[in-house]
Tab-separated table of C-alpha atoms in Angstrom:
chain	number	residue	atom	x	y	z
A	1	MET	CA	-32.662	-10.002	22.801
A	2	THR	CA	-33.731	-6.462	21.871
A	3	ASN	CA	-30.872	-5.094	23.943
A	4	LEU	CA	-28.503	-7.406	22.166
A	5	LEU	CA	-29.658	-6.196	18.754
A	6	ILE	CA	-29.458	-2.547	19.787
A	7	LYS	CA	-25.942	-3.079	21.088
A	8	GLY	CA	-25.044	-4.957	17.914
A	9	THR	CA	-26.410	-2.150	15.773
A	10	PHE	CA	-24.413	0.476	17.634
A	11	ASP	CA	-21.313	-1.693	17.530
A	12	THR	CA	-21.657	-2.054	13.757
A	13	LEU	CA	-22.227	1.679	13.326
A	14	TYR	CA	-19.198	2.371	15.481
A	15	ILE	CA	-17.025	-0.123	13.597
A	16	VAL	CA	-18.179	1.211	10.216
A	17	SER	CA	-17.790	4.903	10.996
A	18	MET	CA	-14.429	4.594	12.731
A	19	SER	CA	-12.966	2.387	10.030
A	20	THR	CA	-14.347	4.646	7.285
A	21	LEU	CA	-12.711	7.610	8.993
A	22	PHE	CA	-9.299	5.919	9.239
A	23	ALA	CA	-9.615	4.392	5.772
A	24	LEU	CA	-10.210	7.872	4.334
A	25	MET	CA	-7.259	9.289	6.227
A	26	GLY	CA	-5.065	6.591	4.702
A	27	GLY	CA	-6.727	6.175	1.321
A	28	LEU	CA	-7.102	9.830	0.326
A	29	PRO	CA	-3.375	10.667	0.297
A	30	ILE	CA	-2.583	7.367	-1.443
A	31	GLY	CA	-5.232	8.058	-4.102
A	32	VAL	CA	-3.774	11.534	-4.623
A	33	LEU	CA	-0.259	10.122	-4.962
A	34	LEU	CA	-1.462	7.481	-7.434
A	35	THR	CA	-2.882	10.343	-9.503
A	36	VAL	CA	-0.064	12.888	-9.408
A	37	TRP	CA	2.768	10.346	-9.715
A	38	LYS	CA	1.492	8.937	-13.031
A	39	LYS	CA	3.679	9.366	-16.095
A	40	ASP	CA	1.487	12.220	-17.363
A	41	GLY	CA	0.545	13.419	-13.870
A	42	ILE	CA	1.433	16.781	-12.333
A	43	ALA	CA	4.398	15.407	-10.343
A	44	PRO	CA	5.503	12.303	-12.256
A	45	PHE	CA	7.301	9.639	-10.220
A	46	VAL	CA	6.772	6.439	-12.145
A	47	TYR	CA	8.577	4.027	-9.788
A	48	GLY	CA	6.712	5.381	-6.790
A	49	GLU	CA	3.412	5.035	-8.601
A	50	LYS	CA	4.188	1.470	-9.701
A	51	LEU	CA	5.230	0.412	-6.201
A	52	LEU	CA	2.196	2.000	-4.552
A	53	SER	CA	-0.105	0.597	-7.197
A	54	GLY	CA	1.404	-2.864	-6.674
A	55	ILE	CA	0.835	-2.736	-2.912
A	56	VAL	CA	-2.733	-1.539	-3.417
A	57	ASN	CA	-3.464	-4.343	-5.870
A	58	THR	CA	-1.897	-6.963	-3.611
A	59	VAL	CA	-4.043	-6.046	-0.614
A	60	ARG	CA	-7.132	-5.744	-2.800
A	61	SER	CA	-6.645	-9.203	-4.248
A	62	ILE	CA	-6.736	-10.911	-0.842
A	63	PRO	CA	-10.304	-12.014	-0.002
A	64	PHE	CA	-11.363	-9.985	2.996
A	65	ILE	CA	-12.183	-12.920	5.263
A	66	ILE	CA	-8.650	-14.261	4.713
A	67	LEU	CA	-7.121	-10.827	5.239
A	68	ILE	CA	-8.795	-10.548	8.651
A	69	ILE	CA	-7.343	-13.858	9.779
A	70	ALA	CA	-3.936	-13.157	8.254
A	71	LEU	CA	-3.888	-9.847	10.117
A	72	PHE	CA	-4.505	-11.457	13.555
A	73	PRO	CA	-0.888	-11.038	14.745
A	74	PHE	CA	-0.791	-7.438	13.522
A	75	THR	CA	-4.177	-6.720	15.103
A	76	ARG	CA	-2.995	-8.183	18.423
A	77	LEU	CA	0.038	-5.920	18.230
A	78	ILE	CA	-2.087	-2.801	17.704
A	79	VAL	CA	-5.100	-3.330	20.015
A	80	GLY	CA	-3.927	-6.215	22.204
A	81	ARG	CA	-6.349	-8.894	20.979
A	82	SER	CA	-7.636	-10.357	17.752
A	83	TYR	CA	-11.377	-10.372	18.485
A	84	GLY	CA	-13.947	-7.716	19.365
A	85	VAL	CA	-14.904	-4.324	18.005
A	86	GLU	CA	-11.457	-2.688	18.043
A	87	ALA	CA	-9.868	-5.686	16.364
A	88	SER	CA	-12.486	-5.474	13.583
A	89	ILE	CA	-11.662	-1.839	13.008
A	90	VAL	CA	-7.963	-2.611	12.487
A	91	ALA	CA	-8.683	-5.276	9.878
A	92	LEU	CA	-11.327	-3.168	8.141
A	93	VAL	CA	-9.023	-0.157	7.879
A	94	VAL	CA	-6.231	-2.221	6.350
A	95	GLY	CA	-8.675	-3.782	3.901
A	96	ALA	CA	-10.428	-0.523	3.017
A	97	ILE	CA	-7.431	1.792	2.502
A	98	PRO	CA	-6.537	0.356	-0.941
A	99	PHE	CA	-10.233	0.346	-1.888
A	100	VAL	CA	-10.576	4.030	-0.928
A	101	ALA	CA	-7.295	4.858	-2.688
A	102	ARG	CA	-8.613	3.450	-5.986
A	103	LEU	CA	-11.941	5.253	-5.560
A	104	VAL	CA	-10.118	8.539	-4.911
A	105	GLU	CA	-7.942	7.924	-7.950
A	106	SER	CA	-10.975	7.418	-10.179
A	107	ALA	CA	-12.773	10.440	-8.682
A	108	LEU	CA	-9.749	12.633	-9.461
A	109	ALA	CA	-9.494	11.195	-12.974
A	110	GLU	CA	-12.911	12.743	-13.663
A	111	VAL	CA	-11.534	16.275	-13.180
A	112	ASP	CA	-11.232	18.127	-16.521
A	113	GLU	CA	-7.707	17.542	-17.779
A	114	GLY	CA	-7.751	20.906	-19.552
A	115	LEU	CA	-8.440	22.596	-16.238
A	116	ILE	CA	-5.358	20.937	-14.729
A	117	LYS	CA	-3.296	22.125	-17.727
A	118	ALA	CA	-4.788	25.591	-17.299
A	119	ALA	CA	-3.783	25.660	-13.629
A	120	ILE	CA	-0.230	24.647	-14.596
A	121	THR	CA	-0.018	27.493	-17.119
A	122	MET	CA	-1.224	29.871	-14.396
A	123	GLY	CA	1.848	28.958	-12.359
A	124	ALA	CA	0.170	26.737	-9.768
A	125	THR	CA	2.471	24.398	-7.843
A	126	PRO	CA	1.594	20.672	-7.750
A	127	TRP	CA	0.460	21.091	-4.157
A	128	GLN	CA	-1.804	24.020	-5.128
A	129	ILE	CA	-3.258	21.969	-7.964
A	130	VAL	CA	-4.119	19.151	-5.559
A	131	ALA	CA	-5.599	21.427	-2.903
A	132	LYS	CA	-7.309	24.033	-5.074
A	133	VAL	CA	-8.255	22.090	-8.209
A	134	TYR	CA	-8.354	18.295	-7.781
A	135	LEU	CA	-9.904	18.173	-4.319
A	136	VAL	CA	-12.231	21.132	-4.903
A	137	GLU	CA	-13.573	19.925	-8.238
A	138	SER	CA	-14.166	16.388	-7.028
A	139	VAL	CA	-16.042	17.230	-3.801
A	140	PRO	CA	-19.344	15.621	-4.903
A	141	ALA	CA	-17.549	12.481	-6.103
A	142	LEU	CA	-15.549	12.295	-2.873
A	143	ILE	CA	-18.724	12.504	-0.795
A	144	ARG	CA	-20.339	9.717	-2.811
A	145	LEU	CA	-17.170	7.738	-2.267
A	146	VAL	CA	-17.615	8.046	1.515
A	147	SER	CA	-21.041	6.437	1.281
A	148	LEU	CA	-19.764	3.692	-1.017
A	149	THR	CA	-16.961	2.985	1.464
A	150	MET	CA	-19.358	2.887	4.433
A	151	ILE	CA	-21.720	0.525	2.646
A	152	THR	CA	-18.909	-1.785	1.656
A	153	LEU	CA	-17.681	-1.691	5.238
A	154	VAL	CA	-21.128	-2.681	6.566
A	155	GLY	CA	-20.639	-5.890	4.613
A	156	TYR	CA	-16.987	-6.290	5.625
A	157	ALA	CA	-17.914	-5.668	9.272
A	158	ALA	CA	-20.398	-8.529	9.101
A	159	MET	CA	-17.628	-10.767	7.767
A	160	ALA	CA	-15.395	-9.711	10.635
A	161	GLY	CA	-18.307	-10.789	12.855
A	162	VAL	CA	-17.820	-14.346	11.653
A	163	VAL	CA	-14.472	-14.512	13.412
A	164	GLY	CA	-15.687	-12.809	16.592
A	165	GLY	CA	-15.470	-9.253	15.437
A	166	GLY	CA	-18.565	-8.018	17.262
A	167	GLY	CA	-21.512	-6.118	15.800
A	168	LEU	CA	-24.516	-7.430	13.860
A	169	GLY	CA	-22.542	-10.012	11.877
A	170	ASP	CA	-21.344	-11.596	15.098
A	171	ILE	CA	-24.927	-11.792	16.412
A	172	ALA	CA	-26.240	-13.208	13.149
A	173	ILE	CA	-23.657	-16.006	13.264
A	174	ARG	CA	-23.890	-16.816	16.959
A	175	TYR	CA	-27.681	-16.691	17.328
A	176	GLY	CA	-29.018	-16.964	13.804
A	177	LEU	CA	-26.689	-19.723	12.620
A	178	HIS	CA	-25.379	-21.678	15.622
A	179	ARG	CA	-28.590	-21.490	17.700
A	180	TYR	CA	-31.065	-21.700	14.820
A	181	GLN	CA	-32.789	-18.424	15.851
A	182	THR	CA	-34.059	-17.476	12.413
A	183	ASP	CA	-35.886	-14.401	13.766
A	184	VAL	CA	-32.580	-12.936	14.971
A	185	MET	CA	-31.008	-13.636	11.614
A	186	LEU	CA	-33.866	-11.894	9.804
A	187	LEU	CA	-33.780	-8.906	12.147
A	188	THR	CA	-30.052	-8.370	11.636
A	189	ILE	CA	-30.664	-8.432	7.888
A	190	VAL	CA	-33.493	-5.894	8.158
A	191	ILE	CA	-31.364	-3.589	10.309
A	192	MET	CA	-28.466	-3.755	7.860
A	193	VAL	CA	-30.735	-3.078	4.874
A	194	ILE	CA	-32.120	0.021	6.613
A	195	MET	CA	-28.621	1.117	7.572
A	196	VAL	CA	-27.391	0.884	3.990
A	197	GLN	CA	-30.435	2.751	2.663
A	198	LEU	CA	-29.946	5.597	5.156
A	199	ILE	CA	-26.235	5.907	4.427
A	200	GLN	CA	-26.845	5.915	0.664
A	201	SER	CA	-29.655	8.469	0.639
A	202	GLY	CA	-28.042	10.686	3.293
A	203	PHE	CA	-24.764	11.040	1.460
A	204	ASN	CA	-26.448	11.374	-1.939
A	205	PHE	CA	-28.450	14.258	-0.529
A	206	ILE	CA	-25.327	16.014	0.755
A	207	ALA	CA	-23.396	15.356	-2.477
A	208	ASN	CA	-26.209	16.784	-4.598
A	209	ARG	CA	-26.556	19.834	-2.373
A	210	LEU	CA	-22.860	20.596	-2.682
A	211	ASP	CA	-22.577	19.940	-6.410
A	212	ARG	CA	-22.411	23.316	-8.164
A	213	ARG	CA	-22.839	21.710	-11.559
A	214	ARG	CA	-26.534	21.437	-10.777
A	215	ALA	CA	-28.198	24.696	-11.729
B	1	MET	CA	8.834	41.879	-26.471
B	2	ILE	CA	8.625	38.172	-27.260
B	3	THR	CA	11.137	36.601	-29.608
B	4	ILE	CA	10.496	33.160	-31.026
B	5	GLU	CA	13.935	32.028	-32.122
B	6	ASN	CA	14.446	29.075	-34.481
B	7	VAL	CA	11.963	26.891	-32.610
B	8	THR	CA	11.826	23.291	-33.801
B	9	LYS	CA	9.666	20.601	-32.274
B	10	SER	CA	9.075	17.112	-33.565
B	11	PHE	CA	7.253	14.034	-32.366
B	12	ARG	CA	8.412	10.513	-32.890
B	13	ASN	CA	6.806	7.167	-32.831
B	14	GLU	CA	8.396	3.827	-33.812
B	15	ASN	CA	8.845	4.404	-37.500
B	16	SER	CA	7.995	7.995	-38.319
B	17	ARG	CA	8.945	11.451	-37.244
B	18	LEU	CA	6.528	14.350	-37.469
B	19	VAL	CA	8.012	17.817	-37.526
B	20	ALA	CA	5.314	19.935	-35.898
B	21	LEU	CA	7.348	23.142	-35.830
B	22	ASN	CA	10.141	23.558	-38.337
B	23	ASP	CA	12.613	26.280	-37.388
B	24	VAL	CA	10.109	29.081	-36.828
B	25	SER	CA	11.124	32.605	-35.831
B	26	ALA	CA	9.152	35.777	-35.165
B	27	THR	CA	9.213	38.822	-32.948
B	28	ILE	CA	6.093	39.921	-31.141
B	29	ASN	CA	6.274	43.530	-30.017
B	30	ASN	CA	4.656	44.945	-26.917
B	31	GLY	CA	1.116	46.006	-27.721
B	32	ASP	CA	0.890	43.822	-30.822
B	33	PHE	CA	-2.480	42.363	-31.750
B	34	LEU	CA	-1.361	39.296	-33.631
B	35	GLY	CA	-3.317	36.524	-35.265
B	36	ILE	CA	-1.662	33.208	-36.023
B	37	ILE	CA	-3.699	31.292	-38.548
B	38	GLY	CA	-3.388	27.866	-40.079
B	39	SER	CA	-5.452	24.814	-40.866
B	40	SER	CA	-5.389	21.701	-38.673
B	41	GLY	CA	-1.997	20.068	-38.593
B	42	ALA	CA	-0.197	23.335	-39.346
B	43	GLY	CA	1.458	23.254	-35.903
B	44	LYS	CA	-0.724	25.762	-34.060
B	45	SER	CA	-1.328	23.600	-30.993
B	46	THR	CA	2.348	22.748	-30.727
B	47	LEU	CA	3.207	26.434	-30.930
B	48	ILE	CA	0.762	27.169	-28.107
B	49	ARG	CA	2.311	24.490	-25.904
B	50	GLN	CA	5.722	26.104	-26.408
B	51	LEU	CA	4.420	29.635	-25.821
B	52	SER	CA	2.571	28.572	-22.678
B	53	LEU	CA	5.717	26.850	-21.389
B	54	ILE	CA	4.197	23.418	-20.893
B	55	GLU	CA	6.456	21.828	-23.497
B	56	ARG	CA	10.070	22.447	-24.468
B	57	PRO	CA	11.224	22.841	-28.048
B	58	ASP	CA	13.843	20.413	-29.399
B	59	LYS	CA	15.839	23.324	-30.750
B	60	GLY	CA	15.640	27.079	-30.468
B	61	THR	CA	14.027	29.065	-27.693
B	62	ILE	CA	11.594	31.839	-26.825
B	63	TRP	CA	12.677	35.080	-25.186
B	64	LEU	CA	10.594	37.460	-23.126
B	65	ASP	CA	12.632	40.653	-23.303
B	66	ASP	CA	16.061	39.354	-22.274
B	67	VAL	CA	14.876	36.243	-20.427
B	68	ASP	CA	15.363	32.872	-22.099
B	69	LEU	CA	12.078	31.187	-21.114
B	70	PHE	CA	13.395	27.646	-21.439
B	71	LYS	CA	16.316	28.280	-19.100
B	72	LEU	CA	13.899	29.023	-16.263
B	73	LYS	CA	13.458	26.465	-13.504
B	74	GLY	CA	11.501	26.048	-10.268
B	75	ARG	CA	10.174	29.257	-8.760
B	76	ASP	CA	11.340	31.414	-11.670
B	77	LEU	CA	9.393	29.242	-14.097
B	78	LEU	CA	6.251	29.472	-11.946
B	79	ARG	CA	6.673	33.251	-11.725
B	80	MET	CA	7.048	33.500	-15.494
B	81	ARG	CA	3.949	31.372	-16.084
B	82	ARG	CA	1.988	33.843	-13.987
B	83	GLN	CA	3.000	36.557	-16.455
B	84	LEU	CA	1.262	34.753	-19.280
B	85	GLY	CA	-2.516	34.882	-19.476
B	86	ILE	CA	-4.062	32.109	-21.506
B	87	VAL	CA	-7.608	31.749	-22.822
B	88	PHE	CA	-8.622	28.296	-24.027
B	89	GLN	CA	-11.228	27.143	-26.509
B	90	GLY	CA	-12.860	24.956	-23.850
B	91	TYR	CA	-12.918	27.680	-21.128
B	92	HIS	CA	-11.626	25.270	-18.430
B	93	LEU	CA	-13.248	26.981	-15.454
B	94	LEU	CA	-13.549	25.522	-11.968
B	95	GLU	CA	-17.074	24.066	-12.096
B	96	GLN	CA	-17.442	24.037	-8.318
B	97	LYS	CA	-16.476	27.704	-7.912
B	98	ASN	CA	-18.412	30.824	-8.821
B	99	VAL	CA	-17.376	33.599	-11.220
B	100	PHE	CA	-15.681	35.640	-8.518
B	101	GLU	CA	-13.653	32.692	-7.223
B	102	ASN	CA	-12.681	31.615	-10.732
B	103	ILE	CA	-11.292	35.037	-11.571
B	104	ALA	CA	-9.584	35.231	-8.176
B	105	PHE	CA	-7.874	31.848	-8.696
B	106	PRO	CA	-4.560	33.131	-10.141
B	107	LEU	CA	-4.449	35.754	-7.386
B	108	GLN	CA	-5.017	33.145	-4.681
B	109	LEU	CA	-2.050	31.228	-6.042
B	110	VAL	CA	0.201	34.118	-5.053
B	111	ASN	CA	-1.650	34.717	-1.766
B	112	MET	CA	-2.762	38.205	-2.700
B	113	ASP	CA	-4.186	40.245	0.142
B	114	LYS	CA	-7.993	39.784	0.411
B	115	THR	CA	-8.965	43.437	0.029
B	116	ALA	CA	-6.706	44.000	-2.950
B	117	MET	CA	-8.014	40.772	-4.482
B	118	ARG	CA	-11.623	41.828	-4.075
B	119	SER	CA	-11.117	45.156	-5.794
B	120	ARG	CA	-9.029	43.609	-8.583
B	121	VAL	CA	-11.659	40.930	-9.270
B	122	GLU	CA	-14.497	43.458	-9.231
B	123	GLU	CA	-12.583	45.634	-11.669
B	124	LEU	CA	-12.129	42.628	-13.994
B	125	ILE	CA	-15.775	41.568	-13.719
B	126	SER	CA	-16.831	44.980	-14.912
B	127	LEU	CA	-14.131	45.052	-17.623
B	128	VAL	CA	-15.497	41.864	-19.187
B	129	GLY	CA	-19.120	42.958	-18.742
B	130	LEU	CA	-20.255	40.405	-16.175
B	131	ASN	CA	-21.625	42.814	-13.579
B	132	GLY	CA	-24.101	41.067	-11.296
B	133	LYS	CA	-22.761	37.600	-12.169
B	134	ALA	CA	-20.073	37.367	-9.483
B	135	GLN	CA	-21.962	34.720	-7.521
B	136	ALA	CA	-23.075	32.656	-10.536
B	137	TYR	CA	-21.581	29.206	-11.141
B	138	PRO	CA	-20.255	28.202	-14.597
B	139	VAL	CA	-23.227	25.859	-15.196
B	140	GLN	CA	-25.520	28.902	-15.036
B	141	LEU	CA	-23.561	30.788	-17.721
B	142	SER	CA	-23.717	30.722	-21.519
B	143	GLY	CA	-20.636	29.853	-23.583
B	144	GLY	CA	-19.898	33.508	-24.227
B	145	GLN	CA	-20.189	34.374	-20.551
B	146	LYS	CA	-17.869	31.488	-19.627
B	147	GLN	CA	-15.310	32.784	-22.105
B	148	ARG	CA	-15.609	36.242	-20.505
B	149	VAL	CA	-14.809	34.679	-17.132
B	150	ALA	CA	-11.835	32.898	-18.699
B	151	ILE	CA	-10.587	36.176	-20.217
B	152	ALA	CA	-10.930	37.968	-16.878
B	153	ARG	CA	-9.066	35.125	-15.158
B	154	ALA	CA	-6.279	35.292	-17.756
B	155	LEU	CA	-5.943	39.035	-17.170
B	156	ALA	CA	-6.062	38.806	-13.371
B	157	SER	CA	-2.335	38.795	-12.758
B	158	SER	CA	-1.749	41.628	-15.283
B	159	PRO	CA	0.128	39.452	-17.789
B	160	SER	CA	2.507	40.822	-20.393
B	161	LEU	CA	0.925	38.516	-22.968
B	162	LEU	CA	-2.662	37.396	-23.456
B	163	LEU	CA	-2.544	34.203	-25.471
B	164	CYS	CA	-5.882	33.079	-26.894
B	165	ASP	CA	-6.139	29.520	-28.200
B	166	GLU	CA	-9.139	29.282	-30.556
B	167	PRO	CA	-11.073	31.559	-28.175
B	168	THR	CA	-14.235	31.686	-30.261
B	169	SER	CA	-14.269	28.330	-32.025
B	170	ALA	CA	-16.903	26.914	-29.676
B	171	LEU	CA	-19.156	29.959	-29.998
B	172	ASP	CA	-21.869	31.061	-32.437
B	173	VAL	CA	-21.259	34.046	-34.726
B	174	ILE	CA	-23.010	36.630	-32.589
B	175	THR	CA	-21.232	35.566	-29.418
B	176	THR	CA	-17.965	35.388	-31.362
B	177	LYS	CA	-18.462	39.001	-32.386
B	178	SER	CA	-19.066	40.097	-28.795
B	179	ILE	CA	-15.980	38.239	-27.499
B	180	LEU	CA	-13.835	39.756	-30.278
B	181	ASP	CA	-15.211	43.213	-29.466
B	182	LEU	CA	-14.248	42.583	-25.863
B	183	LEU	CA	-10.682	41.658	-26.869
B	184	VAL	CA	-10.427	44.851	-28.938
B	185	GLU	CA	-11.690	46.882	-26.007
B	186	ILE	CA	-9.208	45.218	-23.633
B	187	HIS	CA	-6.404	45.897	-26.093
B	188	ARG	CA	-7.414	49.538	-26.367
B	189	LYS	CA	-7.729	50.014	-22.599
B	190	THR	CA	-4.673	48.080	-21.382
B	191	ASN	CA	-2.449	47.817	-24.461
B	192	VAL	CA	-1.635	44.228	-23.426
B	193	THR	CA	-0.008	42.155	-26.181
B	194	ILE	CA	-2.650	39.823	-27.594
B	195	VAL	CA	-1.943	36.717	-29.663
B	196	ILE	CA	-4.931	34.864	-31.098
B	197	ILE	CA	-4.273	31.428	-32.517
B	198	THR	CA	-7.097	30.291	-34.744
B	199	HIS	CA	-8.154	28.484	-37.888
B	200	GLU	CA	-10.817	31.113	-38.582
B	201	LEU	CA	-9.773	33.753	-41.077
B	202	SER	CA	-12.748	35.953	-40.165
B	203	VAL	CA	-11.456	36.259	-36.584
B	204	VAL	CA	-8.061	37.496	-37.745
B	205	LYS	CA	-9.624	39.865	-40.249
B	206	ALA	CA	-12.021	41.286	-37.695
B	207	VAL	CA	-9.587	42.203	-34.932
B	208	CYS	CA	-5.920	41.545	-35.585
B	209	LYS	CA	-3.437	44.094	-36.824
B	210	ARG	CA	-0.782	41.611	-37.781
B	211	VAL	CA	-1.018	38.047	-39.047
B	212	ILE	CA	1.280	35.056	-39.267
B	213	VAL	CA	0.168	32.271	-41.598
B	214	MET	CA	1.281	28.775	-40.643
B	215	ASN	CA	1.613	25.814	-42.959
B	216	GLU	CA	3.159	22.418	-42.242
B	217	GLY	CA	5.104	23.626	-39.223
B	218	SER	CA	6.448	26.835	-40.777
B	219	PHE	CA	5.566	30.510	-40.691
B	220	VAL	CA	4.895	31.149	-44.374
B	221	GLU	CA	3.747	34.773	-44.168
B	222	ASP	CA	4.108	37.483	-41.574
B	223	GLY	CA	2.885	41.025	-42.022
B	224	SER	CA	0.091	43.479	-41.425
B	225	VAL	CA	-3.373	41.987	-41.887
B	226	ARG	CA	-4.181	44.460	-44.639
B	227	GLU	CA	-1.062	43.757	-46.701
B	228	VAL	CA	-1.022	39.996	-46.283
B	229	PHE	CA	-4.649	39.565	-47.247
B	230	ALA	CA	-4.552	42.182	-50.033
B	231	SER	CA	-1.574	40.597	-51.747
B	232	PRO	CA	-1.149	37.025	-50.468
B	233	LYS	CA	2.152	35.461	-51.512
B	234	HIS	CA	1.962	31.913	-50.223
B	235	ASP	CA	-0.413	29.320	-51.629
B	236	MET	CA	-1.801	28.540	-48.173
B	237	THR	CA	-2.807	32.178	-47.650
B	238	LYS	CA	-4.473	32.206	-51.069
B	239	LEU	CA	-6.224	28.952	-50.234
B	240	LEU	CA	-7.497	30.277	-46.897
B	241	LEU	CA	-8.741	33.440	-48.607
B	242	SER	CA	-10.446	31.587	-51.425
B	243	TYR	CA	-12.306	29.309	-49.007
B	244	GLN	CA	-13.317	32.318	-46.983
B	245	GLU	CA	-14.778	33.984	-50.093
B	246	GLY	CA	-16.387	30.767	-51.216
B	247	LEU	CA	-18.185	30.430	-47.926
B	248	LEU	CA	-19.451	33.974	-47.809
């Protein structure tokens, strides 16, 4: 049983970190585009922004448990089957990209608008403004966003466990629910609580260390 | 030489039209130290947006020597923007970068060679009197020090015009004095054209050689500071002067 829980813990960590990584790779550029394409953005492209925003909202409005099941054919296409750790990652990435994109968008919205204007008057290109102003100024917010994404994905990963996605959620359902092993259920909860605490405090620490607005 | 030629700019909403700049013209000579003064709503901010090339006038244009600034596009526009140094009321520094990196920012945009950049930034740090502060972050600086960083940044790419938008309005009187002294010193050392746009008469009186008074979107007076304030012709100038005296 201990071995099972250890394996489940590592599976969950693996699922969460891999899907966070891919979700960031997809969500960061989309969040940037949502920001710069706005009507008063640095590279306005209103139709593009509306379309992207519409797609993001559509995916976000699908309850995650339904999204996982709806994605089964797609998941099978990508990793060959619709259950297990890899299959979970596919569904989590698809579900988390729009979430990350919106978080990135709101992190970038916090950057001083006057500073963006100032960079424009200094002759910065839109690309330079993204790379040297938006992304630099929002580093602490972006790091906090990574922890928020990971924590959300711990929960999503457990949901993926319900439909055979592996990890702690899978164990909690199979042993805790179907076999009435309450101790297993409780242990999976304890492990997930600790996991979330560590992720939160670890990333907060890094974000605070890197934030130059703290004297 | 900068020529503002019949610039008109208006803003519309559903049922009204606000003329922010009404056919204004002026010539700013190289080495001028010009103050543009007006109360809120006189059109100062609109004028700044035209001069800093982030907004186009409806009519008229602005020339830098023989270049029509509003005919520029793409790379030429970016290159021209780099020739204008702008200082803002709210500083607008990169909060996550230190003094050195903030001043180096305009130079990084043009990929200046590292060694040349270092010596240029060090020269500017000493020009604005921030020796020893190169590694400090904006949060560790006072308002006056932040404005010094902003001035150094504006001067980094050796602009032909230093445009200051209410540069001292967020500062106390003593700090205001020191920033104005710095601008005078920069003008003396580099002979860069300086335009200060402000609502504070005392700022214009203290440092400018020439003044333009704005009222309701027009330039109502233009002349040497001494003449304009000694014998004001327009009611707005008289009003500004009387308030100034009343306050003192």
